[in-house]
Amino acid sequence: MQYVSTRGQAPELGFEQAMLAGLARDGGLYVPRDVPQMSQGDIAALAGLSYEEVAFRVMRPFVDLPDDVFRGLIGTAYSGFGHAARAPLVQLGSGHFLLELFHGPTLAFKDFAMQLIGQLFQEAMARKGERITIVGATSGDTGSAAIEAFRGLDAVDVFILFPHGRVSDVQRRQMTTPDEANVHALAVDGDFDDCQAAVKAMFNDFAFRDGVGLTAINSINWARVLAQVVYYFSSAVALGAPHRKVSFTVPTGNFGDIFAGYIAKKMGLPIDRLVVATNRNDILHRTLASGAHMKQGVEPTISPSMDIQVSSNFERALFDAYGRDGGAVRQLMDELAQGGFTVSQGALQSLREHFDSGRCDEAETAATIRAIHVATGETLCPHSAVGVKVAGEHLNPAIPMITLATAHPAKFPDAVEAATGTRPPLPPRMADLFDRPERVTRVPNTLSAIQSLIRERISQ
Ligand SMILES: *Cc1c(COP(=O)(O)O)cnc(C)c1O
């Protein structure tokens, strides 16, 4: 399988090279040159299989690894999950289901991708006898998932940049309590977009990038998107696909998770609507409503993993909407750097063929957590509540709706307690999180400070 850049000026790469590269050298994102198809029969045959076997069958055409090796990596990746189904479905009401994606080691859906990517990197580096430096920006959940996936691997140093004071205590402690020497948690004096910009800038500094063996594990990494395609298949099949259509609502920040749903649809999964759910940082909702993709300031919310204005993976959707014209995408991204752009009429129409959208403000998020708690006993995290609220506006009695529950409520206990009156407990396997010592380095929001810190740490 070959991968091309959304900006059309980087070499085509195979799966492993695209995974190790992260961002393409022209600043673009890798996407498959051709999306492999699964027939009705292939999809029907997934019914009743284990999550791991579904994962193997869905991802195999995208990956260039021997079958037995790939099966082994998948098995290890999901062995640390706290639920045998990995991604269980719960019914919320008539025709509305919740896909619980929070049973991994850091209690958010990002574990699905990160645990697999940890195994894939380890296998590749062991085979090549090389060393890499992983750098990621996080609004909270990516960083802890990455640290959990890479801690203790001796061919890897992992640096995670997070906005100081803007992640929850649980998120921060999941990043700062692992004591392995290859784990480096950096608290940046800035917001998430600043952290993400610093990571992008390090990738565009080729001397630095090559000097430290820089590798990205942010949601721009194709391998992460790929791992997330799997649960669209497993959940849709559980509700009757391919014989019945389903729709999905996805709490969205960087557009990685919902883009995985779009890939599942392109592979042949009968998905009716993909609904983008945003909090009050609603650039994607505004874009789909009006075509105007204009940045505003990031406003902190009780769903912090979606407090994003620059939604990196949206570039992948734009690439398709513009007929895979890398030049057009380059131009849009130049305009975005100046503040924003307007999606062309044709491209907007093409996006709207797949995507709907909605927004949920702070009061509505809290009200949804409360209402669902009372009506079903299910405790939602604030991100999942944004999804459930927006899904409620897009229900169609003929087609089941699956809302993705992206984090465990105990990751955001203050918001959940404020809404329900009950503090959600951490699962027993991580109950001692608040007793473990923390290790974190505070850094100024400048590229040079971050780069010199990384150089210094990896030379030790
Ligand atoms: C990352 C994250 C999201 C947003 O996912 P994207 O792939 O960035 O759109 C939503 N909810 C939670 C809990 C997350 O960690």
GROMACS .gro file of C-alpha atoms and ligand atoms in nm:
model
  475
    1MET     CA    1   0.000   0.000   0.000
    2GLN     CA    2   0.140   0.339  -0.102
    3TYR     CA    3   0.069   0.672   0.071
    4VAL     CA    4   0.060   1.022  -0.080
    5SER     CA    5   0.089   1.365   0.085
    6THR     CA    6  -0.211   1.601   0.098
    7ARG     CA    7   0.017   1.877  -0.032
    8GLY     CA    8   0.136   1.682  -0.333
    9GLN     CA    9   0.507   1.759  -0.306
   10ALA     CA   10   0.649   1.479  -0.090
   11PRO     CA   11   0.753   1.135  -0.214
   12GLU     CA   12   0.502   0.848  -0.198
   13LEU     CA   13   0.587   0.615   0.089
   14GLY     CA   14   0.496   0.265   0.206
   15PHE     CA   15   0.311   0.208   0.535
   16GLU     CA   16   0.612   0.182   0.762
   17GLN     CA   17   0.789   0.482   0.615
   18ALA     CA   18   0.473   0.692   0.634
   19MET     CA   19   0.425   0.585   0.995
   20LEU     CA   20   0.784   0.668   1.091
   21ALA     CA   21   0.772   1.000   0.904
   22GLY     CA   22   0.451   1.125   1.068
   23LEU     CA   23   0.425   1.460   0.890
   24ALA     CA   24   0.524   1.460   0.521
   25ARG     CA   25   0.827   1.666   0.418
   26ASP     CA   26   0.609   1.917   0.230
   27GLY     CA   27   0.414   1.985   0.551
   28GLY     CA   28   0.125   1.766   0.437
   29LEU     CA   29  -0.036   1.455   0.585
   30TYR     CA   30  -0.012   1.106   0.442
   31VAL     CA   31  -0.326   0.935   0.309
   32PRO     CA   32  -0.360   0.604   0.121
   33ARG     CA   33  -0.322   0.645  -0.254
   34ASP     CA   34  -0.615   0.404  -0.302
   35VAL     CA   35  -0.851   0.301  -0.022
   36PRO     CA   36  -0.893  -0.079  -0.016
   37GLN     CA   37  -1.249  -0.210  -0.039
   38MET     CA   38  -1.425  -0.460   0.184
   39SER     CA   39  -1.711  -0.642   0.015
   40GLN     CA   40  -2.051  -0.703   0.179
   41GLY     CA   41  -1.936  -1.060   0.236
   42ASP     CA   42  -1.609  -0.950   0.400
   43ILE     CA   43  -1.802  -0.719   0.634
   44ALA     CA   44  -2.071  -0.975   0.716
   45ALA     CA   45  -1.796  -1.224   0.806
   46LEU     CA   46  -1.677  -0.992   1.087
   47ALA     CA   47  -1.989  -1.069   1.293
   48GLY     CA   48  -1.906  -1.251   1.613
   49LEU     CA   49  -1.526  -1.223   1.577
   50SER     CA   50  -1.304  -1.094   1.858
   51TYR     CA   51  -1.208  -0.726   1.845
   52GLU     CA   52  -0.850  -0.832   1.768
   53GLU     CA   53  -0.956  -1.043   1.470
   54VAL     CA   54  -1.174  -0.762   1.333
   55ALA     CA   55  -0.874  -0.531   1.375
   56PHE     CA   56  -0.652  -0.770   1.182
   57ARG     CA   57  -0.893  -0.807   0.890
   58VAL     CA   58  -0.977  -0.436   0.862
   59MET     CA   59  -0.618  -0.308   0.884
   60ARG     CA   60  -0.431  -0.582   0.699
   61PRO     CA   61  -0.462  -0.433   0.346
   62PHE     CA   62  -0.309  -0.104   0.469
   63VAL     CA   63  -0.003  -0.256   0.634
   64ASP     CA   64   0.307  -0.426   0.490
   65LEU     CA   65   0.384  -0.682   0.762
   66PRO     CA   66   0.374  -1.062   0.764
   67ASP     CA   67   0.032  -1.179   0.889
   68ASP     CA   68   0.163  -1.364   1.194
   69VAL     CA   69   0.374  -1.065   1.304
   70PHE     CA   70   0.084  -0.821   1.263
   71ARG     CA   71  -0.157  -1.050   1.449
   72GLY     CA   72   0.093  -1.074   1.735
   73LEU     CA   73   0.131  -0.695   1.763
   74ILE     CA   74  -0.247  -0.646   1.770
   75GLY     CA   75  -0.280  -0.909   2.042
   76THR     CA   76  -0.021  -0.738   2.263
   77ALA     CA   77  -0.162  -0.390   2.195
   78TYR     CA   78  -0.508  -0.464   2.333
   79SER     CA   79  -0.413  -0.707   2.610
   80GLY     CA   80  -0.393  -0.426   2.869
   81PHE     CA   81  -0.754  -0.315   2.820
   82GLY     CA   82  -0.993  -0.345   3.112
   83HIS     CA   83  -1.287  -0.487   2.913
   84ALA     CA   84  -1.294  -0.814   2.719
   85ALA     CA   85  -1.497  -0.659   2.436
   86ARG     CA   86  -1.239  -0.373   2.410
   87ALA     CA   87  -1.508  -0.140   2.263
   88PRO     CA   88  -1.847  -0.238   2.412
   89LEU     CA   89  -2.175  -0.085   2.294
   90VAL     CA   90  -2.436   0.035   2.543
   91GLN     CA   91  -2.788   0.141   2.451
   92LEU     CA   92  -2.889   0.491   2.563
   93GLY     CA   93  -3.239   0.500   2.420
   94SER     CA   94  -3.444   0.408   2.119
   95GLY     CA   95  -3.208   0.384   1.821
   96HIS     CA   96  -2.921   0.552   2.008
   97PHE     CA   97  -2.611   0.364   2.122
   98LEU     CA   98  -2.292   0.461   2.303
   99LEU     CA   99  -1.961   0.309   2.197
  100GLU     CA  100  -1.743   0.296   2.509
  101LEU     CA  101  -1.389   0.362   2.393
  102PHE     CA  102  -1.246   0.431   2.739
  103HIS     CA  103  -1.141   0.090   2.870
  104GLY     CA  104  -0.773   0.123   2.772
  105PRO     CA  105  -0.483   0.191   3.010
  106THR     CA  106  -0.530   0.573   3.013
  107LEU     CA  107  -0.911   0.569   2.995
  108ALA     CA  108  -0.954   0.747   2.660
  109PHE     CA  109  -1.006   0.630   2.303
  110LYS     CA  110  -0.655   0.736   2.210
  111ASP     CA  111  -0.528   0.413   2.366
  112PHE     CA  112  -0.673   0.220   2.071
  113ALA     CA  113  -0.428   0.387   1.834
  114MET     CA  114  -0.140   0.454   2.066
  115GLN     CA  115  -0.107   0.103   2.209
  116LEU     CA  116  -0.091  -0.036   1.856
  117ILE     CA  117   0.152   0.230   1.736
  118GLY     CA  118   0.381   0.151   2.032
  119GLN     CA  119   0.396  -0.211   1.917
  120LEU     CA  120   0.448  -0.114   1.553
  121PHE     CA  121   0.734   0.125   1.637
  122GLN     CA  122   0.900  -0.121   1.869
  123GLU     CA  123   0.889  -0.393   1.602
  124ALA     CA  124   1.027  -0.160   1.332
  125MET     CA  125   1.308  -0.018   1.546
  126ALA     CA  126   1.413  -0.358   1.676
  127ARG     CA  127   1.433  -0.484   1.318
  128LYS     CA  128   1.639  -0.182   1.203
  129GLY     CA  129   1.854  -0.149   1.517
  130GLU     CA  130   1.780   0.228   1.531
  131ARG     CA  131   1.676   0.486   1.791
  132ILE     CA  132   1.405   0.751   1.764
  133THR     CA  133   1.274   1.054   1.949
  134ILE     CA  134   0.900   1.087   1.973
  135VAL     CA  135   0.759   1.434   2.020
  136GLY     CA  136   0.391   1.503   2.061
  137ALA     CA  137   0.164   1.789   2.160
  138THR     CA  138  -0.136   1.706   2.371
  139SER     CA  139  -0.449   1.872   2.496
  140GLY     CA  140  -0.444   1.597   2.758
  141ASP     CA  141  -0.528   1.251   2.635
  142THR     CA  142  -0.280   1.192   2.352
  143GLY     CA  143   0.016   1.256   2.578
  144SER     CA  144  -0.080   1.014   2.849
  145ALA     CA  145  -0.171   0.752   2.590
  146ALA     CA  146   0.168   0.798   2.419
  147ILE     CA  147   0.363   0.780   2.743
  148GLU     CA  148   0.174   0.468   2.845
  149ALA     CA  149   0.248   0.309   2.506
  150PHE     CA  150   0.621   0.394   2.492
  151ARG     CA  151   0.738   0.395   2.856
  152GLY     CA  152   1.040   0.177   2.910
  153LEU     CA  153   1.112   0.101   2.542
  154ASP     CA  154   1.488   0.138   2.507
  155ALA     CA  155   1.500   0.252   2.142
  156VAL     CA  156   1.265   0.546   2.208
  157ASP     CA  157   1.264   0.876   2.399
  158VAL     CA  158   0.918   1.027   2.434
  159PHE     CA  159   0.868   1.404   2.486
  160ILE     CA  160   0.515   1.528   2.546
  161LEU     CA  161   0.429   1.899   2.533
  162PHE     CA  162   0.112   1.997   2.715
  163PRO     CA  163  -0.038   2.339   2.797
  164HIS     CA  164   0.054   2.423   3.156
  165GLY     CA  165  -0.253   2.442   3.378
  166ARG     CA  166  -0.496   2.341   3.103
  167VAL     CA  167  -0.516   1.965   3.146
  168SER     CA  168  -0.706   1.785   3.419
  169ASP     CA  169  -0.525   1.652   3.727
  170VAL     CA  170  -0.582   1.295   3.614
  171GLN     CA  171  -0.449   1.369   3.265
  172ARG     CA  172  -0.145   1.548   3.408
  173ARG     CA  173  -0.068   1.274   3.659
  174GLN     CA  174  -0.095   1.006   3.391
  175MET     CA  175   0.187   1.193   3.211
  176THR     CA  176   0.402   1.293   3.507
  177THR     CA  177   0.397   0.982   3.727
  178PRO     CA  178   0.562   0.721   3.499
  179ASP     CA  179   0.920   0.709   3.628
  180GLU     CA  180   1.099   0.555   3.329
  181ALA     CA  181   1.401   0.761   3.214
  182ASN     CA  182   1.279   0.770   2.851
  183VAL     CA  183   0.962   0.961   2.948
  184HIS     CA  184   0.975   1.345   2.943
  185ALA     CA  185   0.663   1.547   3.031
  186LEU     CA  186   0.701   1.916   2.937
  187ALA     CA  187   0.454   2.177   3.066
  188VAL     CA  188   0.457   2.464   2.814
  189ASP     CA  189   0.352   2.819   2.906
  190GLY     CA  190   0.094   2.838   2.628
  191ASP     CA  191  -0.224   2.672   2.496
  192PHE     CA  192  -0.266   2.351   2.297
  193ASP     CA  193  -0.236   2.524   1.961
  194ASP     CA  194   0.102   2.667   2.076
  195CYS     CA  195   0.220   2.317   2.166
  196GLN     CA  196   0.100   2.180   1.834
  197ALA     CA  197   0.267   2.468   1.646
  198ALA     CA  198   0.597   2.396   1.824
  199VAL     CA  199   0.581   2.031   1.720
  200LYS     CA  200   0.506   2.127   1.360
  201ALA     CA  201   0.793   2.374   1.359
  202MET     CA  202   1.035   2.108   1.488
  203PHE     CA  203   0.929   1.883   1.201
  204ASN     CA  204   0.988   2.160   0.951
  205ASP     CA  205   1.339   2.217   1.091
  206PHE     CA  206   1.501   1.935   0.893
  207ALA     CA  207   1.841   1.968   1.063
  208PHE     CA  208   1.681   1.923   1.403
  209ARG     CA  209   1.441   1.658   1.276
  210ASP     CA  210   1.716   1.441   1.132
  211GLY     CA  211   1.961   1.518   1.414
  212VAL     CA  212   1.739   1.377   1.689
  213GLY     CA  213   1.553   1.116   1.478
  214LEU     CA  214   1.223   1.295   1.530
  215THR     CA  215   0.900   1.100   1.490
  216ALA     CA  216   0.541   1.218   1.538
  217ILE     CA  217   0.269   1.025   1.710
  218ASN     CA  218   0.009   1.301   1.701
  219SER     CA  219  -0.321   1.232   1.535
  220ILE     CA  220  -0.163   1.340   1.206
  221ASN     CA  221   0.014   1.003   1.202
  222TRP     CA  222  -0.164   0.783   0.951
  223ALA     CA  223  -0.115   0.469   1.163
  224ARG     CA  224  -0.323   0.629   1.437
  225VAL     CA  225  -0.611   0.707   1.207
  226LEU     CA  226  -0.595   0.353   1.075
  227ALA     CA  227  -0.623   0.191   1.420
  228GLN     CA  228  -0.938   0.396   1.481
  229VAL     CA  229  -1.109   0.266   1.167
  230VAL     CA  230  -1.154  -0.072   1.338
  231TYR     CA  231  -1.419   0.020   1.596
  232TYR     CA  232  -1.644   0.173   1.332
  233PHE     CA  233  -1.655  -0.173   1.176
  234SER     CA  234  -1.691  -0.370   1.500
  235SER     CA  235  -1.978  -0.152   1.628
  236ALA     CA  236  -2.163  -0.120   1.296
  237VAL     CA  237  -2.152  -0.496   1.245
  238ALA     CA  238  -2.287  -0.549   1.597
  239LEU     CA  239  -2.591  -0.340   1.495
  240GLY     CA  240  -2.656  -0.522   1.170
  241ALA     CA  241  -2.413  -0.389   0.908
  242PRO     CA  242  -2.366  -0.453   0.621
  243HIS     CA  243  -2.740  -0.534   0.596
  244ARG     CA  244  -2.836  -0.220   0.786
  245LYS     CA  245  -2.695   0.132   0.771
  246VAL     CA  246  -2.570   0.312   1.081
  247SER     CA  247  -2.471   0.671   1.161
  248PHE     CA  248  -2.203   0.796   1.398
  249THR     CA  249  -2.166   1.107   1.610
  250VAL     CA  250  -1.809   1.185   1.708
  251PRO     CA  251  -1.689   1.439   1.969
  252THR     CA  252  -1.431   1.614   1.753
  253GLY     CA  253  -1.119   1.822   1.805
  254ASN     CA  254  -0.841   1.739   1.563
  255PHE     CA  255  -1.075   1.554   1.324
  256GLY     CA  256  -0.871   1.232   1.355
  257ASP     CA  257  -1.136   1.009   1.505
  258ILE     CA  258  -1.414   1.114   1.269
  259PHE     CA  259  -1.181   1.094   0.971
  260ALA     CA  260  -1.130   0.727   1.060
  261GLY     CA  261  -1.507   0.688   1.024
  262TYR     CA  262  -1.488   0.847   0.681
  263ILE     CA  263  -1.220   0.594   0.580
  264ALA     CA  264  -1.443   0.310   0.707
  265LYS     CA  265  -1.719   0.447   0.485
  266LYS     CA  266  -1.486   0.468   0.185
  267MET     CA  267  -1.385   0.105   0.248
  268GLY     CA  268  -1.748   0.002   0.204
  269LEU     CA  269  -1.903   0.019   0.552
  270PRO     CA  270  -2.263   0.143   0.505
  271ILE     CA  271  -2.244   0.462   0.712
  272ASP     CA  272  -2.527   0.709   0.654
  273ARG     CA  273  -2.415   1.025   0.838
  274LEU     CA  274  -2.094   1.118   1.020
  275VAL     CA  275  -2.185   1.391   1.267
  276VAL     CA  276  -1.911   1.625   1.390
  277ALA     CA  277  -1.983   1.731   1.750
  278THR     CA  278  -1.789   2.031   1.883
  279ASN     CA  279  -1.788   2.223   2.209
  280ARG     CA  280  -1.790   2.602   2.196
  281ASN     CA  281  -1.460   2.587   2.008
  282ASP     CA  282  -1.674   2.527   1.704
  283ILE     CA  283  -1.461   2.609   1.398
  284LEU     CA  284  -1.556   2.278   1.233
  285HIS     CA  285  -1.926   2.330   1.292
  286ARG     CA  286  -1.904   2.684   1.155
  287THR     CA  287  -1.711   2.556   0.854
  288LEU     CA  288  -1.967   2.291   0.766
  289ALA     CA  289  -2.251   2.537   0.823
  290SER     CA  290  -2.112   2.831   0.625
  291GLY     CA  291  -1.794   2.729   0.443
  292ALA     CA  292  -1.592   2.988   0.637
  293HIS     CA  293  -1.298   2.825   0.815
  294MET     CA  294  -1.187   3.113   1.038
  295LYS     CA  295  -0.973   3.077   1.350
  296GLN     CA  296  -1.085   3.241   1.672
  297GLY     CA  297  -0.913   3.227   2.010
  298VAL     CA  298  -0.927   2.895   2.194
  299GLU     CA  299  -1.172   2.911   2.485
  300PRO     CA  300  -1.112   2.671   2.774
  301THR     CA  301  -1.406   2.434   2.836
  302ILE     CA  302  -1.495   2.138   3.055
  303SER     CA  303  -1.420   1.916   2.752
  304PRO     CA  304  -1.054   2.026   2.716
  305SER     CA  305  -0.944   1.758   2.468
  306MET     CA  306  -1.159   1.937   2.211
  307ASP     CA  307  -1.034   2.290   2.283
  308ILE     CA  308  -0.880   2.329   1.940
  309GLN     CA  309  -0.904   2.580   1.659
  310VAL     CA  310  -0.646   2.432   1.423
  311SER     CA  311  -0.788   2.091   1.343
  312SER     CA  312  -0.497   1.915   1.174
  313ASN     CA  313  -0.673   1.616   1.023
  314PHE     CA  314  -0.936   1.830   0.854
  315GLU     CA  315  -0.668   1.877   0.587
  316ARG     CA  316  -0.717   1.512   0.492
  317ALA     CA  317  -1.090   1.567   0.434
  318LEU     CA  318  -1.018   1.884   0.237
  319PHE     CA  319  -0.774   1.693   0.014
  320ASP     CA  320  -1.055   1.460  -0.096
  321ALA     CA  321  -1.314   1.739  -0.114
  322TYR     CA  322  -1.083   1.927  -0.352
  323GLY     CA  323  -1.046   1.625  -0.579
  324ARG     CA  324  -0.705   1.532  -0.431
  325ASP     CA  325  -0.547   1.854  -0.557
  326GLY     CA  326  -0.235   1.907  -0.342
  327GLY     CA  327  -0.184   2.257  -0.484
  328ALA     CA  328  -0.530   2.364  -0.370
  329VAL     CA  329  -0.462   2.228  -0.019
  330ARG     CA  330  -0.128   2.411  -0.003
  331GLN     CA  331  -0.304   2.735  -0.086
  332LEU     CA  332  -0.573   2.679   0.182
  333MET     CA  333  -0.309   2.606   0.444
  334ASP     CA  334  -0.120   2.924   0.354
  335GLU     CA  335  -0.444   3.117   0.399
  336LEU     CA  336  -0.511   2.941   0.729
  337ALA     CA  337  -0.173   3.057   0.857
  338GLN     CA  338  -0.303   3.412   0.789
  339GLY     CA  339  -0.627   3.348   0.983
  340GLY     CA  340  -0.860   3.138   0.770
  341PHE     CA  341  -1.008   3.046   0.434
  342THR     CA  342  -1.342   2.987   0.264
  343VAL     CA  343  -1.417   2.639   0.135
  344SER     CA  344  -1.522   2.642  -0.232
  345GLN     CA  345  -1.888   2.564  -0.308
  346GLY     CA  346  -1.800   2.233  -0.473
  347ALA     CA  347  -1.577   2.118  -0.190
  348LEU     CA  348  -1.835   2.220   0.072
  349GLN     CA  349  -2.101   2.019  -0.108
  350SER     CA  350  -1.868   1.721  -0.117
  351LEU     CA  351  -1.799   1.749   0.259
  352ARG     CA  352  -2.171   1.774   0.332
  353GLU     CA  353  -2.236   1.448   0.146
  354HIS     CA  354  -2.074   1.272   0.442
  355PHE     CA  355  -2.065   1.509   0.738
  356ASP     CA  356  -2.324   1.686   0.952
  357SER     CA  357  -2.232   1.893   1.253
  358GLY     CA  358  -2.350   2.048   1.575
  359ARG     CA  359  -2.219   2.236   1.876
  360CYS     CA  360  -2.276   2.204   2.248
  361ASP     CA  361  -2.205   2.480   2.498
  362GLU     CA  362  -2.092   2.442   2.858
  363ALA     CA  363  -2.438   2.447   3.017
  364GLU     CA  364  -2.572   2.197   2.763
  365THR     CA  365  -2.275   1.967   2.830
  366ALA     CA  366  -2.346   1.963   3.203
  367ALA     CA  367  -2.722   1.923   3.145
  368THR     CA  368  -2.657   1.623   2.918
  369ILE     CA  369  -2.431   1.452   3.172
  370ARG     CA  370  -2.705   1.499   3.432
  371ALA     CA  371  -2.995   1.391   3.210
  372ILE     CA  372  -2.824   1.074   3.083
  373HIS     CA  373  -2.715   0.984   3.434
  374VAL     CA  374  -3.074   1.007   3.555
  375ALA     CA  375  -3.230   0.837   3.252
  376THR     CA  376  -2.985   0.548   3.204
  377GLY     CA  377  -2.738   0.529   3.492
  378GLU     CA  378  -2.453   0.577   3.243
  379THR     CA  379  -2.201   0.841   3.350
  380LEU     CA  380  -2.068   1.039   3.054
  381CYS     CA  381  -1.742   1.233   3.043
  382PRO     CA  382  -1.789   1.591   2.917
  383HIS     CA  383  -1.659   1.506   2.567
  384SER     CA  384  -1.896   1.216   2.529
  385ALA     CA  385  -2.176   1.441   2.654
  386VAL     CA  386  -2.105   1.687   2.373
  387GLY     CA  387  -2.147   1.394   2.135
  388VAL     CA  388  -2.468   1.269   2.293
  389LYS     CA  389  -2.626   1.614   2.290
  390VAL     CA  390  -2.544   1.672   1.922
  391ALA     CA  391  -2.645   1.315   1.829
  392GLY     CA  392  -2.985   1.385   1.981
  393GLU     CA  393  -3.038   1.653   1.716
  394HIS     CA  394  -2.955   1.411   1.434
  395LEU     CA  395  -3.152   1.097   1.526
  396ASN     CA  396  -3.332   0.920   1.243
  397PRO     CA  397  -3.577   0.648   1.350
  398ALA     CA  398  -3.480   0.431   1.051
  399ILE     CA  399  -3.103   0.429   1.116
  400PRO     CA  400  -2.930   0.353   1.447
  401MET     CA  401  -2.700   0.625   1.580
  402ILE     CA  402  -2.376   0.534   1.754
  403THR     CA  403  -2.215   0.808   1.963
  404LEU     CA  404  -1.850   0.760   2.048
  405ALA     CA  405  -1.777   0.785   2.422
  406THR     CA  406  -1.420   0.911   2.406
  407ALA     CA  407  -1.310   0.915   2.771
  408HIS     CA  408  -1.395   0.764   3.108
  409PRO     CA  409  -1.585   1.002   3.340
  410ALA     CA  410  -1.318   0.960   3.611
  411LYS     CA  411  -1.072   1.147   3.388
  412PHE     CA  412  -1.283   1.461   3.436
  413PRO     CA  413  -1.419   1.416   3.788
  414ASP     CA  414  -1.480   1.784   3.869
  415ALA     CA  415  -1.709   1.847   3.573
  416VAL     CA  416  -1.891   1.519   3.625
  417GLU     CA  417  -1.938   1.577   3.998
  418ALA     CA  418  -2.066   1.929   3.933
  419ALA     CA  419  -2.325   1.786   3.693
  420THR     CA  420  -2.438   1.474   3.880
  421GLY     CA  421  -2.346   1.533   4.243
  422THR     CA  422  -2.140   1.212   4.245
  423ARG     CA  423  -1.764   1.192   4.203
  424PRO     CA  424  -1.685   0.914   3.952
  425PRO     CA  425  -1.420   0.678   4.094
  426LEU     CA  426  -1.112   0.569   3.901
  427PRO     CA  427  -1.116   0.200   3.806
  428PRO     CA  428  -0.942  -0.004   4.080
  429ARG     CA  429  -0.638  -0.075   3.860
  430MET     CA  430  -0.538   0.296   3.877
  431ALA     CA  431  -0.676   0.395   4.215
  432ASP     CA  432  -0.330   0.494   4.351
  433LEU     CA  433  -0.265   0.758   4.079
  434PHE     CA  434  -0.284   1.046   4.327
  435ASP     CA  435  -0.028   0.888   4.559
  436ARG     CA  436   0.250   0.851   4.300
  437PRO     CA  437   0.525   1.120   4.278
  438GLU     CA  438   0.518   1.357   3.977
  439ARG     CA  439   0.807   1.449   3.745
  440VAL     CA  440   0.758   1.740   3.502
  441THR     CA  441   0.966   2.016   3.337
  442ARG     CA  442   0.812   2.362   3.291
  443VAL     CA  443   0.929   2.526   2.963
  444PRO     CA  444   0.874   2.872   2.811
  445ASN     CA  445   0.661   2.890   2.496
  446THR     CA  446   0.953   2.931   2.256
  447LEU     CA  447   1.079   2.688   1.997
  448SER     CA  448   1.445   2.735   2.083
  449ALA     CA  449   1.390   2.658   2.453
  450ILE     CA  450   1.201   2.340   2.369
  451GLN     CA  451   1.455   2.227   2.111
  452SER     CA  452   1.755   2.277   2.337
  453LEU     CA  453   1.586   2.087   2.617
  454ILE     CA  454   1.523   1.791   2.385
  455ARG     CA  455   1.882   1.794   2.254
  456GLU     CA  456   2.019   1.806   2.608
  457ARG     CA  457   1.800   1.524   2.738
  458ILE     CA  458   1.869   1.278   2.456
  459SER     CA  459   2.245   1.330   2.480
  460GLN     CA  460   2.243   1.215   2.844
  461LIG     C1  461  -0.868   1.353   2.151
  461LIG     C2  462  -1.002   1.353   2.211
  461LIG     C3  463  -1.114   1.395   2.139
  461LIG     C4  464  -1.103   1.453   1.999
  461LIG     O1  465  -1.059   1.357   1.907
  461LIG     P1  466  -0.999   1.406   1.767
  461LIG     O2  467  -0.947   1.282   1.701
  461LIG     O3  468  -0.889   1.503   1.803
  461LIG     O4  469  -1.107   1.471   1.692
  461LIG     C5  470  -1.238   1.386   2.200
  461LIG     N1  471  -1.252   1.339   2.324
  461LIG     C6  472  -1.145   1.298   2.397
  461LIG     C7  473  -1.169   1.249   2.536
  461LIG     C8  474  -1.019   1.302   2.343
  461LIG     O5  475  -0.914   1.261   2.415
   0.00000   0.00000   0.00000
